[in-house]
Amino acid sequence: MLGVALAAGVCGLPGAIHDASAADEKVLSKVQLTVLVVHATDSESGVDPRLASLASSFRYFKYSGFRLLSQQTADLTVNGTSTIVVEGGRKLKVTLGSLDSARAKLHVEMSNDQGKVLDTTVNINRDGTFIISGPRYKDGILMLPLRASY
Amino acid sequence: MNEADRGASSLHMRRSLSEPVLPLTEEERASLWLADGPDTETDPTIDPAGHPAGHPAGHVERRELRAALRLPGEHLRMALHGLRVDVADDVMELADQGDIGLGLVLGGLQIDLFSGAGGSDDLYARLDLLDEAAALGIAQLLPSPPVDFADTVFAALGDSDAMLLSAFGDGELVGPERARVTRRALSESASQASLQATGRLGAQVREAATAGAALDLWGAISTSIGADASETDGGDEVGQALRQAVGQLPAIDISAEVMARVVPTARGASMWIGSIAPLMALAAAAIVLIGIVPALVGHSGNVLHTGSLSQLATPFVMAAVNDARVEGLETSKDVVAQVVQFDEGGPTFILVDDSVGTL
């Protein structure tokens, strides 16, 4: 009886290890992409409190006001794509190229009403942020922080 | 992208950033300040790669900027639009000059410009111009009046350079001598930390300044009492009397009423009140003392309607380190993209102007 029980226990172990590995792989198979759309303008002053964590990065720009227009999130699996509509008739198409415990590779295409204008691949650290900045909007520009968190 | 679009311009080239960073050539080193002067020959702050220690080089952004700065001036300006004018103008001037080789440090932003080798005198003349900008560090990004970094540089160089310091402080150093003094200040970690701290302070001052107009109490007071606003003799006595009187007053907080007139009522509006409540209290005290009821709170332009923080489904939080490696970058014709990282660990910016052209 004991031998049978031990055998059953031993047979169970590989399954348990497999489940843990599968769980890890599941965790690393997707990222949460967050995209902010920020309007940098001189017609307003101050930094939107919701952008507090970015304020220190904005100080290098000549604009007096930074307003959050929208925030969009999407879960991306590897080779998955998400298209984000941005003010000014623009779109951001983001594809998750690869993913490991430390870094994620994102392929970003930006297009306006005339077609694609930017095509870039960014390898970003886990939970890191990079910012596409400069598309003109009204009296200022748009700033698009992108963060890949997982 | 078809062949027709792949013009001679490097704008159309897909750049592979997996290329190794090439070490400086002797010509490049000779064209830089690093190779000149007895202070640099034995300067332990300069590492063998030829870069000043303490100036961590962002290889990705240096290479990108180097390529970008060979572009026609107009394209470069398009790439840099949105940056503060004085920063963009400095870089534009360098690009227009053509044959320059030097390094420029603006806080955490490094721009290495390699575009042939000019004459050493001409080089130093430009180094002098831009090393002054470099010595001011982030202060160059501040609105006028600029922060005076002379004292910071002065203190960073030590007693052994007393004569040089005196000359530097008096503005008597010119050309290569001035450039060497400021370069040393930049290369020393103490001065770097001081410069960066002052730069951060300057940024905070700028943010505070743009958050709302400063209160000009004397202007309002002088008008009420019939005094000449330009006459400030005896102001210390008046100020002392005012401070004593204010100190005896009970606390008055009219900030809520004032903000209600200036900012749309919203849950988030209280985030703005705290930062100006002390100024509001002082203004209220002055009103009680002098009997003036002017509009002391002024905001240039419209104050942002903050809305409710609860509108953010998940608060956006910046990681402590944001290490972005741009592995490919392609733009449409006449569109320029530039990669810049302003602060070490800060987010990388991909500057792009899509006003014209598509892929």
mmCIF file of N, CA and C in Angstrom, chain A residues 32 34-36 42-50 53-68 71 73 90 103 105 110-112 114-136 141 143 145-147, chain B residues 14 81-85 108 138 141 199-200 203 206-207 210-211 271-272 300-306 308-309 311-319 321-332 335 337 342-343 347-359:
data_model
loop_
_atom_site.group_PDB
_atom_site.id
_atom_site.type_symbol
_atom_site.label_atom_id
_atom_site.label_comp_id
_atom_site.label_asym_id
_atom_site.label_seq_id
_atom_site.Cartn_x
_atom_site.Cartn_y
_atom_site.Cartn_z
ATOM 1 N N GLN A 32 0.516 44.151 -20.918
ATOM 2 C CA GLN A 32 -0.540 45.155 -20.950
ATOM 3 C C GLN A 32 0.068 46.424 -21.527
ATOM 4 N N THR A 34 -0.142 50.188 -22.412
ATOM 5 C CA THR A 34 -0.849 51.410 -22.033
ATOM 6 C C THR A 34 -0.343 52.548 -22.905
ATOM 7 N N VAL A 35 -1.248 53.249 -23.501
ATOM 8 C CA VAL A 35 -0.899 54.378 -24.356
ATOM 9 C C VAL A 35 -1.660 55.603 -23.864
ATOM 10 N N LEU A 36 -0.922 56.648 -23.568
ATOM 11 C CA LEU A 36 -1.534 57.922 -23.223
ATOM 12 C C LEU A 36 -1.459 58.855 -24.426
ATOM 13 N N ASP A 42 0.447 75.689 -25.588
ATOM 14 C CA ASP A 42 0.735 76.950 -24.912
ATOM 15 C C ASP A 42 -0.544 77.678 -24.513
ATOM 16 N N SER A 43 -1.672 77.146 -24.923
ATOM 17 C CA SER A 43 -2.928 77.832 -24.593
ATOM 18 C C SER A 43 -3.392 77.493 -23.195
ATOM 19 N N GLU A 44 -2.718 76.593 -22.548
ATOM 20 C CA GLU A 44 -3.020 76.255 -21.169
ATOM 21 C C GLU A 44 -1.716 76.207 -20.395
ATOM 22 N N SER A 45 -1.840 76.186 -19.087
ATOM 23 C CA SER A 45 -0.633 76.124 -18.266
ATOM 24 C C SER A 45 -0.774 75.022 -17.232
ATOM 25 N N GLY A 46 0.337 74.437 -16.899
ATOM 26 C CA GLY A 46 0.347 73.395 -15.892
ATOM 27 C C GLY A 46 0.323 72.005 -16.483
ATOM 28 N N VAL A 47 0.594 71.052 -15.631
ATOM 29 C CA VAL A 47 0.611 69.658 -16.034
ATOM 30 C C VAL A 47 -0.575 68.945 -15.404
ATOM 31 N N ASP A 48 -1.342 68.273 -16.225
ATOM 32 C CA ASP A 48 -2.464 67.485 -15.740
ATOM 33 C C ASP A 48 -1.977 66.574 -14.611
ATOM 34 N N PRO A 49 -2.638 66.619 -13.443
ATOM 35 C CA PRO A 49 -2.166 65.805 -12.313
ATOM 36 C C PRO A 49 -2.061 64.318 -12.648
ATOM 37 N N ARG A 50 -2.846 63.868 -13.606
ATOM 38 C CA ARG A 50 -2.777 62.460 -13.979
ATOM 39 C C ARG A 50 -1.485 62.131 -14.721
ATOM 40 N N SER A 53 3.654 61.662 -13.065
ATOM 41 C CA SER A 53 4.883 60.860 -13.164
ATOM 42 C C SER A 53 5.699 61.219 -14.390
ATOM 43 N N LEU A 54 5.108 61.924 -15.329
ATOM 44 C CA LEU A 54 5.811 62.301 -16.553
ATOM 45 C C LEU A 54 6.257 63.768 -16.549
ATOM 46 N N ALA A 55 5.851 64.496 -15.542
ATOM 47 C CA ALA A 55 6.088 65.945 -15.543
ATOM 48 C C ALA A 55 7.561 66.295 -15.683
ATOM 49 N N SER A 56 8.401 65.562 -15.009
ATOM 50 C CA SER A 56 9.827 65.904 -15.067
ATOM 51 C C SER A 56 10.390 65.707 -16.464
ATOM 52 N N SER A 57 9.798 64.832 -17.233
ATOM 53 C CA SER A 57 10.277 64.609 -18.601
ATOM 54 C C SER A 57 9.762 65.681 -19.547
ATOM 55 N N PHE A 58 8.643 66.296 -19.194
ATOM 56 C CA PHE A 58 8.053 67.302 -20.071
ATOM 57 C C PHE A 58 8.783 68.649 -20.002
ATOM 58 N N ARG A 59 9.590 68.837 -18.990
ATOM 59 C CA ARG A 59 10.146 70.163 -18.766
ATOM 60 C C ARG A 59 11.120 70.571 -19.864
ATOM 61 N N TYR A 60 11.557 69.644 -20.686
ATOM 62 C CA TYR A 60 12.486 69.990 -21.749
ATOM 63 C C TYR A 60 11.780 70.551 -22.973
ATOM 64 N N PHE A 61 10.478 70.593 -22.891
ATOM 65 C CA PHE A 61 9.716 71.087 -24.032
ATOM 66 C C PHE A 61 9.206 72.485 -23.741
ATOM 67 N N LYS A 62 8.986 73.203 -24.804
ATOM 68 C CA LYS A 62 8.712 74.629 -24.656
ATOM 69 C C LYS A 62 7.279 74.926 -24.272
ATOM 70 N N TYR A 63 6.426 73.930 -24.228
ATOM 71 C CA TYR A 63 5.014 74.173 -23.991
ATOM 72 C C TYR A 63 4.731 74.375 -22.505
ATOM 73 N N SER A 64 3.717 75.175 -22.252
ATOM 74 C CA SER A 64 3.387 75.510 -20.869
ATOM 75 C C SER A 64 2.333 74.587 -20.280
ATOM 76 N N GLY A 65 1.586 73.901 -21.118
ATOM 77 C CA GLY A 65 0.513 73.060 -20.609
ATOM 78 C C GLY A 65 0.553 71.666 -21.206
ATOM 79 N N PHE A 66 0.242 70.689 -20.383
ATOM 80 C CA PHE A 66 0.230 69.293 -20.830
ATOM 81 C C PHE A 66 -1.048 68.653 -20.301
ATOM 82 N N ARG A 67 -1.946 68.353 -21.225
ATOM 83 C CA ARG A 67 -3.264 67.828 -20.853
ATOM 84 C C ARG A 67 -3.402 66.401 -21.357
ATOM 85 N N LEU A 68 -3.946 65.547 -20.501
ATOM 86 C CA LEU A 68 -4.207 64.170 -20.905
ATOM 87 C C LEU A 68 -5.504 64.129 -21.684
ATOM 88 N N GLN A 71 -6.519 57.802 -22.446
ATOM 89 C CA GLN A 71 -5.643 56.702 -22.054
ATOM 90 C C GLN A 71 -6.279 55.421 -22.567
ATOM 91 N N THR A 73 -5.696 51.106 -22.983
ATOM 92 C CA THR A 73 -4.916 49.924 -22.621
ATOM 93 C C THR A 73 -5.361 48.754 -23.473
ATOM 94 N N ARG A 90 -4.926 60.239 -36.500
ATOM 95 C CA ARG A 90 -3.783 59.325 -36.516
ATOM 96 C C ARG A 90 -4.131 57.992 -35.857
ATOM 97 N N ARG A 103 12.588 42.008 -20.962
ATOM 98 C CA ARG A 103 12.351 42.995 -22.014
ATOM 99 C C ARG A 103 11.230 42.550 -22.955
ATOM 100 N N LYS A 105 9.686 43.502 -26.967
ATOM 101 C CA LYS A 105 9.967 44.187 -28.224
ATOM 102 C C LYS A 105 8.650 44.576 -28.861
ATOM 103 N N MET A 110 2.985 54.344 -36.957
ATOM 104 C CA MET A 110 2.072 55.475 -36.814
ATOM 105 C C MET A 110 1.665 55.957 -38.201
ATOM 106 N N SER A 111 0.389 56.175 -38.348
ATOM 107 C CA SER A 111 -0.097 56.658 -39.631
ATOM 108 C C SER A 111 -1.030 57.832 -39.402
ATOM 109 N N ASN A 112 -1.099 58.685 -40.396
ATOM 110 C CA ASN A 112 -2.071 59.777 -40.358
ATOM 111 C C ASN A 112 -3.045 59.584 -41.514
ATOM 112 N N GLN A 114 -2.926 60.485 -44.344
ATOM 113 C CA GLN A 114 -2.287 60.337 -45.645
ATOM 114 C C GLN A 114 -1.506 59.037 -45.782
ATOM 115 N N GLY A 115 -1.405 58.293 -44.695
ATOM 116 C CA GLY A 115 -0.687 57.034 -44.764
ATOM 117 C C GLY A 115 0.286 56.861 -43.620
ATOM 118 N N LYS A 116 1.139 55.861 -43.746
ATOM 119 C CA LYS A 116 2.089 55.552 -42.681
ATOM 120 C C LYS A 116 3.232 56.544 -42.712
ATOM 121 N N VAL A 117 3.590 57.056 -41.525
ATOM 122 C CA VAL A 117 4.661 58.039 -41.448
ATOM 123 C C VAL A 117 5.825 57.575 -40.593
ATOM 124 N N LEU A 118 5.576 56.606 -39.736
ATOM 125 C CA LEU A 118 6.632 56.158 -38.838
ATOM 126 C C LEU A 118 6.533 54.657 -38.675
ATOM 127 N N ASP A 119 7.701 54.031 -38.714
ATOM 128 C CA ASP A 119 7.767 52.587 -38.526
ATOM 129 C C ASP A 119 9.001 52.321 -37.675
ATOM 130 N N THR A 120 8.788 51.855 -36.464
ATOM 131 C CA THR A 120 9.926 51.699 -35.572
ATOM 132 C C THR A 120 9.771 50.461 -34.710
ATOM 133 N N THR A 121 10.882 49.904 -34.312
ATOM 134 C CA THR A 121 10.892 48.768 -33.400
ATOM 135 C C THR A 121 11.662 49.174 -32.150
ATOM 136 N N VAL A 122 11.015 49.014 -31.033
ATOM 137 C CA VAL A 122 11.604 49.447 -29.764
ATOM 138 C C VAL A 122 11.680 48.266 -28.819
ATOM 139 N N ASN A 123 12.850 48.026 -28.304
ATOM 140 C CA ASN A 123 13.071 46.990 -27.311
ATOM 141 C C ASN A 123 13.097 47.691 -25.954
ATOM 142 N N ILE A 124 12.077 47.463 -25.155
ATOM 143 C CA ILE A 124 11.898 48.206 -23.909
ATOM 144 C C ILE A 124 11.991 47.275 -22.714
ATOM 145 N N ASN A 125 12.544 47.780 -21.636
ATOM 146 C CA ASN A 125 12.631 46.954 -20.433
ATOM 147 C C ASN A 125 11.237 46.748 -19.833
ATOM 148 N N ARG A 126 11.115 45.744 -19.044
ATOM 149 C CA ARG A 126 9.836 45.394 -18.420
ATOM 150 C C ARG A 126 9.289 46.586 -17.644
ATOM 151 N N ASP A 127 8.045 46.919 -17.914
ATOM 152 C CA ASP A 127 7.347 48.045 -17.291
ATOM 153 C C ASP A 127 7.923 49.402 -17.706
ATOM 154 N N GLY A 128 8.789 49.393 -18.692
ATOM 155 C CA GLY A 128 9.385 50.650 -19.134
ATOM 156 C C GLY A 128 8.467 51.443 -20.058
ATOM 157 N N THR A 129 8.821 52.699 -20.232
ATOM 158 C CA THR A 129 8.030 53.628 -21.043
ATOM 159 C C THR A 129 8.920 54.336 -22.059
ATOM 160 N N PHE A 130 8.430 54.489 -23.259
ATOM 161 C CA PHE A 130 9.050 55.383 -24.227
ATOM 162 C C PHE A 130 7.941 56.265 -24.794
ATOM 163 N N ILE A 131 8.340 57.364 -25.396
ATOM 164 C CA ILE A 131 7.358 58.378 -25.785
ATOM 165 C C ILE A 131 7.569 58.789 -27.237
ATOM 166 N N ILE A 132 6.536 58.681 -28.024
ATOM 167 C CA ILE A 132 6.537 59.237 -29.383
ATOM 168 C C ILE A 132 5.982 60.646 -29.274
ATOM 169 N N SER A 133 6.755 61.588 -29.715
ATOM 170 C CA SER A 133 6.387 62.976 -29.485
ATOM 171 C C SER A 133 6.561 63.779 -30.760
ATOM 172 N N GLY A 134 5.642 64.711 -30.958
ATOM 173 C CA GLY A 134 5.837 65.630 -32.057
ATOM 174 C C GLY A 134 4.730 65.778 -33.062
ATOM 175 N N PRO A 135 3.833 64.812 -33.246
ATOM 176 C CA PRO A 135 2.774 65.032 -34.235
ATOM 177 C C PRO A 135 1.978 66.284 -33.884
ATOM 178 N N ARG A 136 1.833 67.127 -34.838
ATOM 179 C CA ARG A 136 1.179 68.410 -34.582
ATOM 180 C C ARG A 136 -0.311 68.206 -34.335
ATOM 181 N N ILE A 141 1.510 70.027 -29.909
ATOM 182 C CA ILE A 141 1.878 68.711 -30.423
ATOM 183 C C ILE A 141 1.268 67.626 -29.531
ATOM 184 N N MET A 143 1.952 64.051 -27.514
ATOM 185 C CA MET A 143 2.997 63.227 -26.920
ATOM 186 C C MET A 143 2.329 61.911 -26.524
ATOM 187 N N PRO A 145 3.047 58.597 -24.672
ATOM 188 C CA PRO A 145 3.801 57.630 -23.868
ATOM 189 C C PRO A 145 3.237 56.226 -24.054
ATOM 190 N N LEU A 146 4.130 55.275 -24.258
ATOM 191 C CA LEU A 146 3.737 53.873 -24.379
ATOM 192 C C LEU A 146 4.469 53.081 -23.303
ATOM 193 N N ARG A 147 3.691 52.297 -22.581
ATOM 194 C CA ARG A 147 4.294 51.483 -21.522
ATOM 195 C C ARG A 147 3.884 50.037 -21.712
ATOM 196 N N ARG B 14 16.814 52.551 -43.472
ATOM 197 C CA ARG B 14 16.503 51.853 -42.237
ATOM 198 C C ARG B 14 17.827 51.645 -41.501
ATOM 199 N N HIS B 81 11.764 70.163 -33.471
ATOM 200 C CA HIS B 81 10.683 71.080 -33.083
ATOM 201 C C HIS B 81 10.003 70.531 -31.835
ATOM 202 N N GLY B 82 9.572 71.428 -31.002
ATOM 203 C CA GLY B 82 8.984 71.012 -29.751
ATOM 204 C C GLY B 82 9.977 71.142 -28.619
ATOM 205 N N LEU B 83 11.264 71.062 -28.936
ATOM 206 C CA LEU B 83 12.253 71.323 -27.900
ATOM 207 C C LEU B 83 12.347 72.828 -27.679
ATOM 208 N N ARG B 84 12.883 73.173 -26.564
ATOM 209 C CA ARG B 84 13.012 74.586 -26.287
ATOM 210 C C ARG B 84 13.890 75.241 -27.345
ATOM 211 N N VAL B 85 13.530 76.447 -27.682
ATOM 212 C CA VAL B 85 14.164 77.132 -28.804
ATOM 213 C C VAL B 85 15.666 77.256 -28.610
ATOM 214 N N GLY B 108 21.415 65.599 -18.954
ATOM 215 C CA GLY B 108 21.572 64.209 -19.321
ATOM 216 C C GLY B 108 21.557 63.988 -20.807
ATOM 217 N N ILE B 138 21.763 72.357 -17.552
ATOM 218 C CA ILE B 138 20.326 72.407 -17.786
ATOM 219 C C ILE B 138 19.806 73.831 -17.708
ATOM 220 N N LEU B 141 18.188 75.458 -20.505
ATOM 221 C CA LEU B 141 16.844 75.100 -20.907
ATOM 222 C C LEU B 141 15.812 75.915 -20.144
ATOM 223 N N GLY B 199 20.061 72.387 -11.923
ATOM 224 C CA GLY B 199 19.176 72.259 -13.063
ATOM 225 C C GLY B 199 17.801 71.783 -12.647
ATOM 226 N N ARG B 200 17.775 70.832 -11.727
ATOM 227 C CA ARG B 200 16.475 70.346 -11.250
ATOM 228 C C ARG B 200 15.750 71.458 -10.523
ATOM 229 N N ALA B 203 14.254 73.666 -12.990
ATOM 230 C CA ALA B 203 13.046 73.092 -13.583
ATOM 231 C C ALA B 203 11.868 73.272 -12.647
ATOM 232 N N ARG B 206 10.792 76.768 -12.826
ATOM 233 C CA ARG B 206 10.045 77.002 -14.060
ATOM 234 C C ARG B 206 8.625 76.479 -13.923
ATOM 235 N N GLU B 207 8.490 75.302 -13.343
ATOM 236 C CA GLU B 207 7.152 74.737 -13.189
ATOM 237 C C GLU B 207 6.305 75.612 -12.278
ATOM 238 N N THR B 210 5.261 78.739 -14.160
ATOM 239 C CA THR B 210 4.218 78.560 -15.160
ATOM 240 C C THR B 210 2.899 78.144 -14.541
ATOM 241 N N ALA B 211 2.934 77.743 -13.283
ATOM 242 C CA ALA B 211 1.692 77.318 -12.641
ATOM 243 C C ALA B 211 0.800 78.511 -12.338
ATOM 244 N N MET B 271 -6.233 69.700 -5.860
ATOM 245 C CA MET B 271 -4.822 69.397 -6.056
ATOM 246 C C MET B 271 -4.034 70.669 -6.310
ATOM 247 N N TRP B 272 -4.682 71.702 -6.870
ATOM 248 C CA TRP B 272 -3.999 72.932 -7.211
ATOM 249 C C TRP B 272 -3.988 73.900 -6.037
ATOM 250 N N SER B 300 -1.913 83.160 -16.525
ATOM 251 C CA SER B 300 -1.794 83.405 -17.954
ATOM 252 C C SER B 300 -2.415 82.244 -18.685
ATOM 253 N N GLY B 301 -3.361 82.523 -19.489
ATOM 254 C CA GLY B 301 -4.020 81.448 -20.221
ATOM 255 C C GLY B 301 -5.023 80.734 -19.341
ATOM 256 N N ASN B 302 -5.462 79.615 -19.771
ATOM 257 C CA ASN B 302 -6.458 78.860 -19.031
ATOM 258 C C ASN B 302 -5.782 77.821 -18.149
ATOM 259 N N VAL B 303 -6.256 77.703 -16.958
ATOM 260 C CA VAL B 303 -5.762 76.660 -16.074
ATOM 261 C C VAL B 303 -6.420 75.361 -16.490
ATOM 262 N N LEU B 304 -5.650 74.291 -16.472
ATOM 263 C CA LEU B 304 -6.201 73.012 -16.882
ATOM 264 C C LEU B 304 -7.321 72.577 -15.963
ATOM 265 N N HIS B 305 -8.356 72.097 -16.567
ATOM 266 C CA HIS B 305 -9.405 71.469 -15.762
ATOM 267 C C HIS B 305 -8.897 70.089 -15.416
ATOM 268 N N THR B 306 -8.701 69.859 -14.140
ATOM 269 C CA THR B 306 -8.015 68.647 -13.757
ATOM 270 C C THR B 306 -8.894 67.412 -13.854
ATOM 271 N N SER B 308 -11.250 64.375 -12.610
ATOM 272 C CA SER B 308 -11.185 63.475 -11.472
ATOM 273 C C SER B 308 -10.131 62.418 -11.718
ATOM 274 N N LEU B 309 -9.315 62.184 -10.719
ATOM 275 C CA LEU B 309 -8.277 61.176 -10.868
ATOM 276 C C LEU B 309 -8.870 59.789 -11.031
ATOM 277 N N GLN B 311 -10.829 58.945 -13.111
ATOM 278 C CA GLN B 311 -11.071 58.641 -14.494
ATOM 279 C C GLN B 311 -9.995 57.741 -15.071
ATOM 280 N N LEU B 312 -8.828 57.727 -14.465
ATOM 281 C CA LEU B 312 -7.779 56.836 -14.900
ATOM 282 C C LEU B 312 -8.104 55.438 -14.404
ATOM 283 N N ALA B 313 -8.301 54.508 -15.328
ATOM 284 C CA ALA B 313 -8.617 53.155 -14.911
ATOM 285 C C ALA B 313 -7.458 52.579 -14.112
ATOM 286 N N THR B 314 -6.266 52.735 -14.659
ATOM 287 C CA THR B 314 -5.095 52.307 -13.921
ATOM 288 C C THR B 314 -4.112 53.471 -13.938
ATOM 289 N N PRO B 315 -3.725 53.988 -12.805
ATOM 290 C CA PRO B 315 -2.829 55.153 -12.761
ATOM 291 C C PRO B 315 -1.558 54.880 -13.543
ATOM 292 N N PHE B 316 -1.121 55.861 -14.309
ATOM 293 C CA PHE B 316 0.089 55.693 -15.100
ATOM 294 C C PHE B 316 1.281 55.958 -14.212
ATOM 295 N N VAL B 317 2.105 54.963 -14.071
ATOM 296 C CA VAL B 317 3.278 55.076 -13.209
ATOM 297 C C VAL B 317 4.517 54.829 -14.042
ATOM 298 N N MET B 318 5.474 55.714 -13.895
ATOM 299 C CA MET B 318 6.736 55.556 -14.605
ATOM 300 C C MET B 318 7.646 54.636 -13.809
ATOM 301 N N ALA B 319 8.287 53.716 -14.499
ATOM 302 C CA ALA B 319 9.267 52.870 -13.838
ATOM 303 C C ALA B 319 10.500 53.708 -13.490
ATOM 304 N N VAL B 321 13.515 52.946 -14.075
ATOM 305 C CA VAL B 321 14.426 52.873 -15.213
ATOM 306 C C VAL B 321 13.615 52.600 -16.465
ATOM 307 N N ASN B 322 13.877 53.375 -17.475
ATOM 308 C CA ASN B 322 13.195 53.201 -18.747
ATOM 309 C C ASN B 322 14.255 53.091 -19.838
ATOM 310 N N ASP B 323 14.575 51.863 -20.158
ATOM 311 C CA ASP B 323 15.673 51.598 -21.082
ATOM 312 C C ASP B 323 15.087 51.144 -22.417
ATOM 313 N N ALA B 324 14.978 52.064 -23.326
ATOM 314 C CA ALA B 324 14.427 51.754 -24.640
ATOM 315 C C ALA B 324 15.546 51.695 -25.664
ATOM 316 N N ARG B 325 15.591 50.637 -26.409
ATOM 317 C CA ARG B 325 16.588 50.472 -27.479
ATOM 318 C C ARG B 325 15.842 50.470 -28.812
ATOM 319 N N VAL B 326 16.072 51.502 -29.577
ATOM 320 C CA VAL B 326 15.402 51.602 -30.867
ATOM 321 C C VAL B 326 16.168 50.742 -31.857
ATOM 322 N N GLU B 327 15.549 49.668 -32.281
ATOM 323 C CA GLU B 327 16.245 48.713 -33.141
ATOM 324 C C GLU B 327 15.940 48.921 -34.612
ATOM 325 N N GLY B 328 15.035 49.781 -34.891
ATOM 326 C CA GLY B 328 14.709 50.068 -36.283
ATOM 327 C C GLY B 328 13.912 51.347 -36.329
ATOM 328 N N LEU B 329 14.184 52.151 -37.335
ATOM 329 C CA LEU B 329 13.489 53.438 -37.417
ATOM 330 C C LEU B 329 13.377 53.828 -38.879
ATOM 331 N N GLU B 330 12.175 53.964 -39.325
ATOM 332 C CA GLU B 330 11.946 54.326 -40.718
ATOM 333 C C GLU B 330 10.844 55.372 -40.755
ATOM 334 N N THR B 331 11.065 56.356 -41.573
ATOM 335 C CA THR B 331 10.060 57.404 -41.700
ATOM 336 C C THR B 331 9.723 57.604 -43.164
ATOM 337 N N SER B 332 8.631 58.257 -43.379
ATOM 338 C CA SER B 332 8.252 58.554 -44.753
ATOM 339 C C SER B 332 9.093 59.706 -45.265
ATOM 340 N N VAL B 335 9.779 63.250 -43.599
ATOM 341 C CA VAL B 335 9.444 63.176 -42.178
ATOM 342 C C VAL B 335 10.704 62.737 -41.453
ATOM 343 N N ALA B 337 12.549 61.575 -37.853
ATOM 344 C CA ALA B 337 12.375 61.072 -36.495
ATOM 345 C C ALA B 337 13.729 61.128 -35.797
ATOM 346 N N PHE B 342 16.612 62.437 -22.443
ATOM 347 C CA PHE B 342 17.049 63.623 -21.734
ATOM 348 C C PHE B 342 17.694 63.301 -20.390
ATOM 349 N N ASP B 343 17.149 62.356 -19.699
ATOM 350 C CA ASP B 343 17.657 62.018 -18.376
ATOM 351 C C ASP B 343 18.045 60.556 -18.333
ATOM 352 N N PRO B 347 12.503 58.370 -19.775
ATOM 353 C CA PRO B 347 11.976 57.774 -21.001
ATOM 354 C C PRO B 347 12.725 58.278 -22.226
ATOM 355 N N THR B 348 12.808 57.414 -23.210
ATOM 356 C CA THR B 348 13.360 57.794 -24.495
ATOM 357 C C THR B 348 12.258 58.416 -25.333
ATOM 358 N N PHE B 349 12.587 59.535 -25.947
ATOM 359 C CA PHE B 349 11.634 60.203 -26.823
ATOM 360 C C PHE B 349 11.988 59.902 -28.276
ATOM 361 N N ILE B 350 10.978 59.574 -29.039
ATOM 362 C CA ILE B 350 11.120 59.494 -30.489
ATOM 363 C C ILE B 350 10.403 60.722 -31.027
ATOM 364 N N LEU B 351 11.202 61.739 -31.383
ATOM 365 C CA LEU B 351 10.637 62.992 -31.871
ATOM 366 C C LEU B 351 10.302 62.837 -33.348
ATOM 367 N N VAL B 352 9.118 63.182 -33.704
ATOM 368 C CA VAL B 352 8.715 63.025 -35.097
ATOM 369 C C VAL B 352 7.769 64.142 -35.489
ATOM 370 N N ASP B 353 7.936 64.642 -36.677
ATOM 371 C CA ASP B 353 7.046 65.652 -37.218
ATOM 372 C C ASP B 353 6.438 65.076 -38.489
ATOM 373 N N ASP B 354 5.147 64.801 -38.443
ATOM 374 C CA ASP B 354 4.497 64.187 -39.586
ATOM 375 C C ASP B 354 3.679 65.174 -40.387
ATOM 376 N N SER B 355 4.099 66.440 -40.346
ATOM 377 C CA SER B 355 3.336 67.463 -41.052
ATOM 378 C C SER B 355 3.291 67.215 -42.541
ATOM 379 N N VAL B 356 4.353 66.595 -43.052
ATOM 380 C CA VAL B 356 4.400 66.342 -44.490
ATOM 381 C C VAL B 356 4.850 64.914 -44.728
ATOM 382 N N GLY B 357 4.400 64.362 -45.815
ATOM 383 C CA GLY B 357 4.950 63.086 -46.266
ATOM 384 C C GLY B 357 4.349 61.870 -45.609
ATOM 385 N N THR B 358 4.317 60.797 -46.323
ATOM 386 C CA THR B 358 3.896 59.510 -45.783
ATOM 387 C C THR B 358 4.773 58.430 -46.379
ATOM 388 N N LEU B 359 4.792 57.285 -45.744
ATOM 389 C CA LEU B 359 5.556 56.140 -46.254
ATOM 390 C C LEU B 359 4.855 55.527 -47.455
#
